[in-house]
mmCIF file of C-alpha atoms and ligand atoms in Angstrom:
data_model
loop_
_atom_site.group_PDB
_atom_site.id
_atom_site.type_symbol
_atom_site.label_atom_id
_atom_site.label_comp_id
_atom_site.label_asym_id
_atom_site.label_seq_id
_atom_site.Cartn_x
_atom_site.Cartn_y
_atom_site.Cartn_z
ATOM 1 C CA UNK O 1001 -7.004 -18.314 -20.477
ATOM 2 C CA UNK O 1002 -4.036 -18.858 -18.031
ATOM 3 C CA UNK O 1003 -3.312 -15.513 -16.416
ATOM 4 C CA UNK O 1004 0.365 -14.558 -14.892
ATOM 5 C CA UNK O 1005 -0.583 -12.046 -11.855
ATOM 6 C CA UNK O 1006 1.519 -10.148 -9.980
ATOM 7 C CA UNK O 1007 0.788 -8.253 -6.585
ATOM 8 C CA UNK O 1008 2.565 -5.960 -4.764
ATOM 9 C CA UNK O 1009 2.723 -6.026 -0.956
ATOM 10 C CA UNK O 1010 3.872 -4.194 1.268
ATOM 11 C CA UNK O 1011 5.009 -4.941 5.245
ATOM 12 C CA UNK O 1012 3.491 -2.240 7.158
ATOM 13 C CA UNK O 1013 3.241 -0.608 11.081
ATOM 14 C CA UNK O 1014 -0.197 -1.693 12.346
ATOM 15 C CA UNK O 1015 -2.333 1.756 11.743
ATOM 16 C CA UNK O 1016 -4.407 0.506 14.667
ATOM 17 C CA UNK O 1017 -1.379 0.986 16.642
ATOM 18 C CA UNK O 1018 -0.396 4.373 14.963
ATOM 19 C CA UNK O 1019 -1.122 6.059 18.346
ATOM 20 C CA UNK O 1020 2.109 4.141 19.702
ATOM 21 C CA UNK O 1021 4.695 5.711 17.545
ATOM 22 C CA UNK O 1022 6.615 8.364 18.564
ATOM 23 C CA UNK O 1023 9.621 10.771 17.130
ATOM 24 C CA UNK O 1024 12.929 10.352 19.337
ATOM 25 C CA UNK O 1025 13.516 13.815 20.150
ATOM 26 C CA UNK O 1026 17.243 13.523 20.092
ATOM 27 C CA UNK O 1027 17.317 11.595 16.881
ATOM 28 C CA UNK O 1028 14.234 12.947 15.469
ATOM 29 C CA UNK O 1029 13.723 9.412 13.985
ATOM 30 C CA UNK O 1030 10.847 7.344 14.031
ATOM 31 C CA UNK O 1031 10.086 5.062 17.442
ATOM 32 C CA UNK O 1032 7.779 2.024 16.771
ATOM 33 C CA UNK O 1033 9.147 -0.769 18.528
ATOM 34 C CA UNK O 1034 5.934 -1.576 20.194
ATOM 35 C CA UNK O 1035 3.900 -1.385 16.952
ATOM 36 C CA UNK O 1036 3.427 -4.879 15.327
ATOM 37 C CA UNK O 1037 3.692 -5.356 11.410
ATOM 38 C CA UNK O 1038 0.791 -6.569 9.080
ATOM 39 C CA UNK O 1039 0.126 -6.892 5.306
ATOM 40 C CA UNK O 1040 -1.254 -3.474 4.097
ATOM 41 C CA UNK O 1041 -4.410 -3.563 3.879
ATOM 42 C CA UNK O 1042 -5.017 -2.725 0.486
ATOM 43 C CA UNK O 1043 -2.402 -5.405 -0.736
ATOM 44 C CA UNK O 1044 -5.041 -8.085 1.146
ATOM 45 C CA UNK O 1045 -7.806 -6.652 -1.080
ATOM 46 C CA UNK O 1046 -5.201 -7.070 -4.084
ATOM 47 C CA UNK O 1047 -4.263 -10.526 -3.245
ATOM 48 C CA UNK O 1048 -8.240 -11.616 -2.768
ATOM 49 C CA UNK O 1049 -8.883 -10.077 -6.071
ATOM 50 C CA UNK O 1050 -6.116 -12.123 -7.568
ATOM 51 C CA UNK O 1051 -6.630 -14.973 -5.784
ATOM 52 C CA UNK O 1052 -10.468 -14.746 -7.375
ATOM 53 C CA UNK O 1053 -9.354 -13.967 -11.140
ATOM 54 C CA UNK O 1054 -7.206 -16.976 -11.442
ATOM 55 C CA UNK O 1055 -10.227 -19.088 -9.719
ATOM 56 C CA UNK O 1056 -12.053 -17.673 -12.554
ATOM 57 C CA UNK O 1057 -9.791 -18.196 -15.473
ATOM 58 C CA UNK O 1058 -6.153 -20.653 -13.854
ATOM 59 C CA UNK O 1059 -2.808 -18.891 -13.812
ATOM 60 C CA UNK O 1060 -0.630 -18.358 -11.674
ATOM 61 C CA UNK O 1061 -0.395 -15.424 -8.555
ATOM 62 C CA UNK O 1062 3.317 -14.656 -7.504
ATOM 63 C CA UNK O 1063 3.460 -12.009 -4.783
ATOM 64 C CA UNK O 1064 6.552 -9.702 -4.812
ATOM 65 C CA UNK O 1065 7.442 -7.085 -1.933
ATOM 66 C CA UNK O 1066 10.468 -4.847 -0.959
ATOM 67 C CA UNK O 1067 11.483 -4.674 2.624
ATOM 68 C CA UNK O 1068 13.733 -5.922 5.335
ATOM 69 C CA UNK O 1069 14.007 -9.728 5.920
ATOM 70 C CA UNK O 1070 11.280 -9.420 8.412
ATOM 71 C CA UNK O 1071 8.682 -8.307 5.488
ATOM 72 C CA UNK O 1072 9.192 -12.168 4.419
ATOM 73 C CA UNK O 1073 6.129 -12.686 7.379
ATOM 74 C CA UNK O 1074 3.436 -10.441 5.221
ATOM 75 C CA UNK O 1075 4.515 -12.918 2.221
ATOM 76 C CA UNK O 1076 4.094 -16.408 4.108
ATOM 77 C CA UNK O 1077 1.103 -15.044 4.834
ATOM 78 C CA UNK O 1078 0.145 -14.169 1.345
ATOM 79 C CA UNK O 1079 1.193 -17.568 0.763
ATOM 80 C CA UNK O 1080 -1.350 -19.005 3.169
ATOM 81 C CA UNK O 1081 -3.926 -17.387 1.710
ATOM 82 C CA UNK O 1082 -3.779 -18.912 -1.433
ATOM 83 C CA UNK O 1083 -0.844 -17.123 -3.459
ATOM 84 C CA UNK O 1084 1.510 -19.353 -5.302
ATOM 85 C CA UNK O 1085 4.725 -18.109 -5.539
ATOM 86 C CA UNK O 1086 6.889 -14.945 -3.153
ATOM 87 C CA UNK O 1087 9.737 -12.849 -3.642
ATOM 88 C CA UNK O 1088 10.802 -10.685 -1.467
ATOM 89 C CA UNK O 1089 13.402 -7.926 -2.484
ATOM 90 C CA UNK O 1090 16.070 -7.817 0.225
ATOM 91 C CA UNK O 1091 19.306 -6.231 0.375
ATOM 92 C CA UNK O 1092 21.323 -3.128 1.721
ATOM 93 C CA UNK O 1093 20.902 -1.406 -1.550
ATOM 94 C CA UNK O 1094 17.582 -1.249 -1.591
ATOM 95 C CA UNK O 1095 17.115 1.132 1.669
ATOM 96 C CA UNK O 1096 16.369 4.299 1.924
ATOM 97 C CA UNK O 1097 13.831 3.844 -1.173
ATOM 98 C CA UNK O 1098 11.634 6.581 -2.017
ATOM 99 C CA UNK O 1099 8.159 5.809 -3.790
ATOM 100 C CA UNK O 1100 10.379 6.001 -7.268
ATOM 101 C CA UNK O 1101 13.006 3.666 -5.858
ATOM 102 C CA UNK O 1102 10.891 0.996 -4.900
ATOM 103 C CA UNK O 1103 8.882 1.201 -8.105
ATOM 104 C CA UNK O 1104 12.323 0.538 -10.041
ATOM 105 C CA UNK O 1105 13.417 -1.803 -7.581
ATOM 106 C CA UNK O 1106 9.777 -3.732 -8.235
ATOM 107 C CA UNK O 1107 10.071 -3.515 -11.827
ATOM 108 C CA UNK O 1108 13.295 -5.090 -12.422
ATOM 109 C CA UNK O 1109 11.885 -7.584 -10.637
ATOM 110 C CA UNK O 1110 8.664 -8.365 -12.896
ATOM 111 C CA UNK O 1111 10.428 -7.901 -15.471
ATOM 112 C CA UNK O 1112 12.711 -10.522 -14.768
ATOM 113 C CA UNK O 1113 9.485 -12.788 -14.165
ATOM 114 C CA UNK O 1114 8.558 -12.669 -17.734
ATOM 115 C CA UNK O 1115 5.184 -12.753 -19.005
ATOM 116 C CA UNK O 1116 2.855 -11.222 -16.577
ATOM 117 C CA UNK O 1117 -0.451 -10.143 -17.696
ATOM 118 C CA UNK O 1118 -1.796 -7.774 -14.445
ATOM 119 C CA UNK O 1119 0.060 -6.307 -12.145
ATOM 120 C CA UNK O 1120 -1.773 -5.629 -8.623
ATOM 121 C CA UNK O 1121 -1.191 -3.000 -6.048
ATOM 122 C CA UNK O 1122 -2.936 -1.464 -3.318
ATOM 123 C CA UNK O 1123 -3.973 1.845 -3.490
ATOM 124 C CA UNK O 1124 -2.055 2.961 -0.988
ATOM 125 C CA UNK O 1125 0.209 1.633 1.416
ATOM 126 C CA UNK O 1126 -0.785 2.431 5.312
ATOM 127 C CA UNK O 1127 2.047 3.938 6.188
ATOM 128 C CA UNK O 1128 3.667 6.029 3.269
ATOM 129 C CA UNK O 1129 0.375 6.762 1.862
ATOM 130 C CA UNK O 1130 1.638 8.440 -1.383
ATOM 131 C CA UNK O 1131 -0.337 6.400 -3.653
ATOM 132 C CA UNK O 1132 2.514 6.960 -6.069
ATOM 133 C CA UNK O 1133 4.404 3.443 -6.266
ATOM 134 C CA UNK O 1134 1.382 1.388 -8.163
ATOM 135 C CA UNK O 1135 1.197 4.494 -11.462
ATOM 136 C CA UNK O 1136 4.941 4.565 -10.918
ATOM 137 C CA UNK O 1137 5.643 1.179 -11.465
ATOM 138 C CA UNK O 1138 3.014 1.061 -14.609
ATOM 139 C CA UNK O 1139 5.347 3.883 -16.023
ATOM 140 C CA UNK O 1140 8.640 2.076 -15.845
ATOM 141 C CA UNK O 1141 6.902 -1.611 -17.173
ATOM 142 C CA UNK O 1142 5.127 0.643 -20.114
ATOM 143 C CA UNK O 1143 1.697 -0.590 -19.041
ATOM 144 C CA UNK O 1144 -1.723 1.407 -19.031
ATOM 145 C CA UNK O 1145 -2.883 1.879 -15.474
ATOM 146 C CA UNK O 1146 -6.117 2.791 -13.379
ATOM 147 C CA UNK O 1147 -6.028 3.681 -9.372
ATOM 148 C CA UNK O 1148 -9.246 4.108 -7.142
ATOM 149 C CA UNK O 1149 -10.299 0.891 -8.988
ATOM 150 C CA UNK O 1150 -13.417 -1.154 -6.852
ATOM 151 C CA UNK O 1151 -14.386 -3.899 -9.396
ATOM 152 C CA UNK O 1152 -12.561 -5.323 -11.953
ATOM 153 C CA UNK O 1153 -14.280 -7.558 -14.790
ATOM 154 C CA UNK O 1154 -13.107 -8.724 -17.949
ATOM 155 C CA UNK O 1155 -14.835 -7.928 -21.600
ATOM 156 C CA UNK O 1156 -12.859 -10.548 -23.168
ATOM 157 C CA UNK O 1157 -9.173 -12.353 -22.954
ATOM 158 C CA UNK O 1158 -7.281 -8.811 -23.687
ATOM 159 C CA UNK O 1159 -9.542 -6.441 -22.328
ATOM 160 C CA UNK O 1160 -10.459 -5.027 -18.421
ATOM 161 C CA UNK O 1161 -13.964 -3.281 -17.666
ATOM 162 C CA UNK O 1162 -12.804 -1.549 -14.642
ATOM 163 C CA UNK O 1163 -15.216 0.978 -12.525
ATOM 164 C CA UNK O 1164 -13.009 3.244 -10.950
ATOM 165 C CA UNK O 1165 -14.356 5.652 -7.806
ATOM 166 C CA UNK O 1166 -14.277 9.659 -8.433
ATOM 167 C CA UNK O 1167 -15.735 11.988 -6.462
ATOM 168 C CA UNK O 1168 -19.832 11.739 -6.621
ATOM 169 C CA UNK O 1169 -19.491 8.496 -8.817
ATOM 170 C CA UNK O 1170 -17.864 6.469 -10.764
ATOM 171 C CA UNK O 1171 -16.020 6.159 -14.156
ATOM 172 C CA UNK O 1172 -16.314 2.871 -16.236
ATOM 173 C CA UNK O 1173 -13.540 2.238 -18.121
ATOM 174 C CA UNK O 1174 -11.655 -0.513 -20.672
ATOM 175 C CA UNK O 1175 -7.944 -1.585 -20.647
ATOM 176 C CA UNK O 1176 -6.504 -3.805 -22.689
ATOM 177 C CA UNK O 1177 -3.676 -6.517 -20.997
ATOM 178 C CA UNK O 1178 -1.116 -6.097 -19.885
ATOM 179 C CA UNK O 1179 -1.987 -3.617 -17.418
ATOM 180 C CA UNK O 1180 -1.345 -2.217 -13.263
ATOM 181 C CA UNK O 1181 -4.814 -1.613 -11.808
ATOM 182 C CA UNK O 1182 -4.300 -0.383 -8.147
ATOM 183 C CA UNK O 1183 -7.170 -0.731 -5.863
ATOM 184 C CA UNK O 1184 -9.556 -0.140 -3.231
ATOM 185 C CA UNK O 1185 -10.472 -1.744 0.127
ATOM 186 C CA UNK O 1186 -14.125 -1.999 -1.155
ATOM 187 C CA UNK O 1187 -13.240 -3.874 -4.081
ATOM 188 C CA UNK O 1188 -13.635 -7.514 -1.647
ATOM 189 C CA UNK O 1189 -13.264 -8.928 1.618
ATOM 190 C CA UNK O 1190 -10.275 -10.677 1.572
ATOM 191 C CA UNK O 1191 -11.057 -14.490 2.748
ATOM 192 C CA UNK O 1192 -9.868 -15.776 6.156
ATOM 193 C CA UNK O 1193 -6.466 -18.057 6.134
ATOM 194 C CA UNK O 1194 -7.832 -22.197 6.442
ATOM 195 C CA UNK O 1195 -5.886 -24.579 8.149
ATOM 196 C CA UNK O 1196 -5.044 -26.360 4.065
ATOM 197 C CA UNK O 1197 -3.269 -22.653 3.641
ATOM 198 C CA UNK O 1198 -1.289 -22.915 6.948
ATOM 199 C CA UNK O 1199 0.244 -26.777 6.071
ATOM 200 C CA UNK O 1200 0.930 -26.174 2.203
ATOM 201 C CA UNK O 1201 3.362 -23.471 2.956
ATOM 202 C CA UNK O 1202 6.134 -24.776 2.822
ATOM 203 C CA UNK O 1203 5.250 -26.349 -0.065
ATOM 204 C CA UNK O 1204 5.347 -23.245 -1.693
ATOM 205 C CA UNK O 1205 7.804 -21.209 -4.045
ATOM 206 C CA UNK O 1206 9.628 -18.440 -1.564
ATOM 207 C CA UNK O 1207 12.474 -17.027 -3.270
ATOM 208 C CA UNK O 1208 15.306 -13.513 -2.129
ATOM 209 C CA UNK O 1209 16.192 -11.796 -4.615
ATOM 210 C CA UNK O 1210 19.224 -8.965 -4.157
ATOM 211 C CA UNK O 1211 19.654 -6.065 -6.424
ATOM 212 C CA UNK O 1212 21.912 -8.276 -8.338
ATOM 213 C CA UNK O 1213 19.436 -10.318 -9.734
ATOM 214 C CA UNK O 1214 17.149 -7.699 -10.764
ATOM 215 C CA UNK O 1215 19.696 -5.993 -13.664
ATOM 216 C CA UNK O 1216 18.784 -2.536 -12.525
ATOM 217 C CA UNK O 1217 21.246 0.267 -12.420
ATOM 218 C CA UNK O 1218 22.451 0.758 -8.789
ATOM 219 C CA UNK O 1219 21.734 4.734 -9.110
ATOM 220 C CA UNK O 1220 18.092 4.108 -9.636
ATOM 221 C CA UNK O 1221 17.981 1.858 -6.171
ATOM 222 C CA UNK O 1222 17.682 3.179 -2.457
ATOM 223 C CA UNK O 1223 18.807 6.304 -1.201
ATOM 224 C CA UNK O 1224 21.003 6.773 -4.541
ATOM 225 C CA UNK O 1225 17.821 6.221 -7.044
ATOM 226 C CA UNK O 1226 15.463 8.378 -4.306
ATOM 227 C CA UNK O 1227 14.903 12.131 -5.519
ATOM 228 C CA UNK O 1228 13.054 12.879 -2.438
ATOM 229 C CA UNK O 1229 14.467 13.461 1.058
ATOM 230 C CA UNK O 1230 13.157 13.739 4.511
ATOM 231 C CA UNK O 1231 13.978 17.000 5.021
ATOM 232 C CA UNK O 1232 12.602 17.058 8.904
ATOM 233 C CA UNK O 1233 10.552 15.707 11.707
ATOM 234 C CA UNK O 1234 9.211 17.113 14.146
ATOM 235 C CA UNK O 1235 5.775 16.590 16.742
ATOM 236 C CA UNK O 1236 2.965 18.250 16.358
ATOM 237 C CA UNK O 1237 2.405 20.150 20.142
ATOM 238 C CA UNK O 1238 -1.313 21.129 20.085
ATOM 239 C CA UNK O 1239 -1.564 23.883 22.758
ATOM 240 C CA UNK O 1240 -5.353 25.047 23.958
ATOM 241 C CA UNK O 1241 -5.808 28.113 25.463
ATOM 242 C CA UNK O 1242 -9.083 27.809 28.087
ATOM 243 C CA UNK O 1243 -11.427 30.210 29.214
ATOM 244 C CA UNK O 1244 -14.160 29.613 31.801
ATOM 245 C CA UNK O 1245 -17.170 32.225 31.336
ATOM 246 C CA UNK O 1246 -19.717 32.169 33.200
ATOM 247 C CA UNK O 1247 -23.614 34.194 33.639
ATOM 248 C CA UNK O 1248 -26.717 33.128 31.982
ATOM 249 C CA UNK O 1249 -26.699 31.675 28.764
ATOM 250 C CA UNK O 1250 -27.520 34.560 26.937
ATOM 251 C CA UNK O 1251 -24.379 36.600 28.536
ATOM 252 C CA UNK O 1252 -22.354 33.537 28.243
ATOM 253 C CA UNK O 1253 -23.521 33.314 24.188
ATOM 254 C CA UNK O 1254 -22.526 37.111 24.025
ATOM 255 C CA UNK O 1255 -19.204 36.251 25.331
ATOM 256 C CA UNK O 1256 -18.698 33.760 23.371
ATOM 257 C CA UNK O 1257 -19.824 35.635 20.012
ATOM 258 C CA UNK O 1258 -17.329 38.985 21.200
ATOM 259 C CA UNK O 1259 -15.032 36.088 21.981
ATOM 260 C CA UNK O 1260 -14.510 35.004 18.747
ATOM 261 C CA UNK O 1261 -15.010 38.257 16.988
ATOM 262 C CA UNK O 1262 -12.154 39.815 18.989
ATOM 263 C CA UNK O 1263 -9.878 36.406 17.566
ATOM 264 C CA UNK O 1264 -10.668 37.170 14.109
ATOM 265 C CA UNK O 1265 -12.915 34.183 13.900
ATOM 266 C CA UNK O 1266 -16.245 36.004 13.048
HETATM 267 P P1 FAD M 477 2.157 3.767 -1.846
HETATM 268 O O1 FAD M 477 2.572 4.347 -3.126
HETATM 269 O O2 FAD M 477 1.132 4.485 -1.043
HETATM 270 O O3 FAD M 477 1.726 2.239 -2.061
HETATM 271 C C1 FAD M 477 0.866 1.829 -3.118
HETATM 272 C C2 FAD M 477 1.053 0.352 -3.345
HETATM 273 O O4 FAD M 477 2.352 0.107 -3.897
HETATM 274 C C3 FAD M 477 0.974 -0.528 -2.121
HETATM 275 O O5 FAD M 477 -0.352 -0.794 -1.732
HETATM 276 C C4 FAD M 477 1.696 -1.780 -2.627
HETATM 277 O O6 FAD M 477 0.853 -2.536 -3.468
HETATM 278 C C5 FAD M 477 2.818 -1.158 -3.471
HETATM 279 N N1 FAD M 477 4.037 -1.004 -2.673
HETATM 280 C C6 FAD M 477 4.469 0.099 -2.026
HETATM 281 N N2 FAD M 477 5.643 -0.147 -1.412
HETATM 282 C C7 FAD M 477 5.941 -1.444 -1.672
HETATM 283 C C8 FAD M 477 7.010 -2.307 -1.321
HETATM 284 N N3 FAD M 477 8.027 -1.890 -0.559
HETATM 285 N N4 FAD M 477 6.994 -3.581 -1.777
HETATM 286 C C9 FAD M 477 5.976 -4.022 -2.550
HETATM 287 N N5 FAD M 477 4.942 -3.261 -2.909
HETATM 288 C C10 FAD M 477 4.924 -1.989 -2.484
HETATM 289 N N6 FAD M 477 10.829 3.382 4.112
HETATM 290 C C11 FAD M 477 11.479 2.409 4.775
HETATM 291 O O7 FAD M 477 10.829 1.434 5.181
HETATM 292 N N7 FAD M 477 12.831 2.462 5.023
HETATM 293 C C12 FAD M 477 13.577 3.529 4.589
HETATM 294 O O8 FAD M 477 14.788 3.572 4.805
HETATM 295 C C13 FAD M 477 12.912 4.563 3.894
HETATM 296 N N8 FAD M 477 13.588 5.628 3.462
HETATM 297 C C14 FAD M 477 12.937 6.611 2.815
HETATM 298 C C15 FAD M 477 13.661 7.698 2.381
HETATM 299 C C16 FAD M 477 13.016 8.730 1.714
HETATM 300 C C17 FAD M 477 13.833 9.888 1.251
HETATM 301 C C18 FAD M 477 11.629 8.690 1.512
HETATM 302 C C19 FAD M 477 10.904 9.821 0.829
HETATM 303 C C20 FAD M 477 10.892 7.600 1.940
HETATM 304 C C21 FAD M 477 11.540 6.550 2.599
HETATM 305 N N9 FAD M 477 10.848 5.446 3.034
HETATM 306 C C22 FAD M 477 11.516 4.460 3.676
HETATM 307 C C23 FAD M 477 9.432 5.252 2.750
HETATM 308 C C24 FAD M 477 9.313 4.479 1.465
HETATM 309 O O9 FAD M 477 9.876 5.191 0.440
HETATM 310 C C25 FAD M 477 7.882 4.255 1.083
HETATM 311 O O10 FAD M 477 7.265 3.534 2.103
HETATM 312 C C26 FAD M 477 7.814 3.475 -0.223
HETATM 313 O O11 FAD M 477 8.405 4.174 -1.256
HETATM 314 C C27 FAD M 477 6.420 3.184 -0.664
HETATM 315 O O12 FAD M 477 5.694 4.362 -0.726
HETATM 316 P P2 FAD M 477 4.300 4.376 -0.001
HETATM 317 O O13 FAD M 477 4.455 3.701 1.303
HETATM 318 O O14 FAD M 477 3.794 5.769 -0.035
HETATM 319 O O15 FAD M 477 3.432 3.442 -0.959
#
């Protein structure tokens, strides 16, 4: 049972390096030139868990992301770790995507792919964190979806067992193909690149693909298509206010207690 897989990846800032970025205060825009870009970590869990269904059953895995022409790196290195095929979605009309806008924007383009049986995404991406792209993107390719997913097996050649996380458990469910399952960092531990992975790459199928060759309507694309708007930015100043009391611990405990009654606290 050759199986057509998609997965969606995302470039993203580093999170351990989140403590680096900063807000220019004149611009109030975003400052994270010393932060370095990886795959999302979720996407690496997607890819592994692609990478391992068509190990199981042959097919094909063709990564597709959205970004700048620098997000090309997180897809060589999907490519090194086993994927067959990357697209990356480049051009001007594309930015200033909201979650919506890159779901269209990553719809025309499986849809232009053809036949895909499962569609992959992270849960969430690092950065953005809306979790809203992977149900979005289910929406607009009229495909069944489940998020929170940490194992996926398959009942037979059109059906999904997926056990999904909830608070206090988990749900068990079925979903026929085709179908967007969006999922978890404990779903696998993505495999380490091998030196095979490193020298096939250029081997591989990389392909650029503007918003011309994905037929959708230039209103639903980038700032245009993006019904959400960054309406501010600003820093979050933490100010403490410090009081030194001193006395035995019992007056210092009373002090503390009238303290906090006096704020409201108690
Ligand atoms: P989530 O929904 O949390 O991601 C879930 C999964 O979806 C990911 O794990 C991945 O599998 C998939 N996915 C998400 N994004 C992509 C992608 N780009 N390619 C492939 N797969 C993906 N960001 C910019 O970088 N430049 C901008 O100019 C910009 N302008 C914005 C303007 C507005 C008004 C808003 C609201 C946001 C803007 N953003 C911009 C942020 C951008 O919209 C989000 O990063 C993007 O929509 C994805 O949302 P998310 O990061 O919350 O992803």
């Amino acid at each position: 049972m050759p199986l057509n897989i998609v997965v969606c990846v995302k470039q993203v800032a580093d999170p351990d390096y989140f403590n680096e970025i900063t807000i220019d205060p004149a611009s109030g825009r975003i400052r994270r030139e010393k932060v370095p870009s990886i795959l999302n970590p979720m996407d690496e869990n997607a890819l592994e868990e692609a990478l391992r269904i068509r190990e199981r059953f042959s097919g094909k895995v063709t990564t597709v992301s959205m970004g700048p022409p620098q997000a090309k790196e997180v897809l060589d290195w999907a490519l090194i770790l086993g994927a067959d095929e990357a697209i990356l979605l480049c051009d001007k009309a594309f930015a200033g995507a909201d979650s919506l806008a890159t779901a269209y924007a990553l719809a025309g383009a499986i849809e232009k792919l053809g036949e895909v049986a499962l569609v992959l995404c992270g849960n969430a991406a690092a950065d953005g964190d809306t979790h809203q792209v992977g149900p979005q993107l289910a929406e607009l390719l009229g495909m069944p979806h489940a998020t929170y997913v940490r194992q996926i097996d398959f009942k037979d050649d059109e059906t999904l067992t997926l056990t999904r996380a909830i608070e206090y458990g988990h749900l068990t469910i079925e979903m026929g193909l085709p179908a967007l399952v969006a999922v978890l960092a404990e779903i696998n531990v993505p495999r380490q690149p091998t030196a095979e992975g490193i020298m096939t790459l250029l081997e591989k199928e990389y392909k650029e693909w503007q918003a011309d060759d994905i037929g959708v309507p230039a209103a639903n694309l980038g700032l245009d298509g993006s019904p959400t708007r960054v309406a501010g930015m600003y820093e979050q100043k933490i100010e403490r206010r410090q009081k030194v009391l001193t006395g035995t611990p019992e007056e210092m405990v009373k002090a503390v207690i009238a303290e906090l009654r006096n704020e409201g606290l108690l």
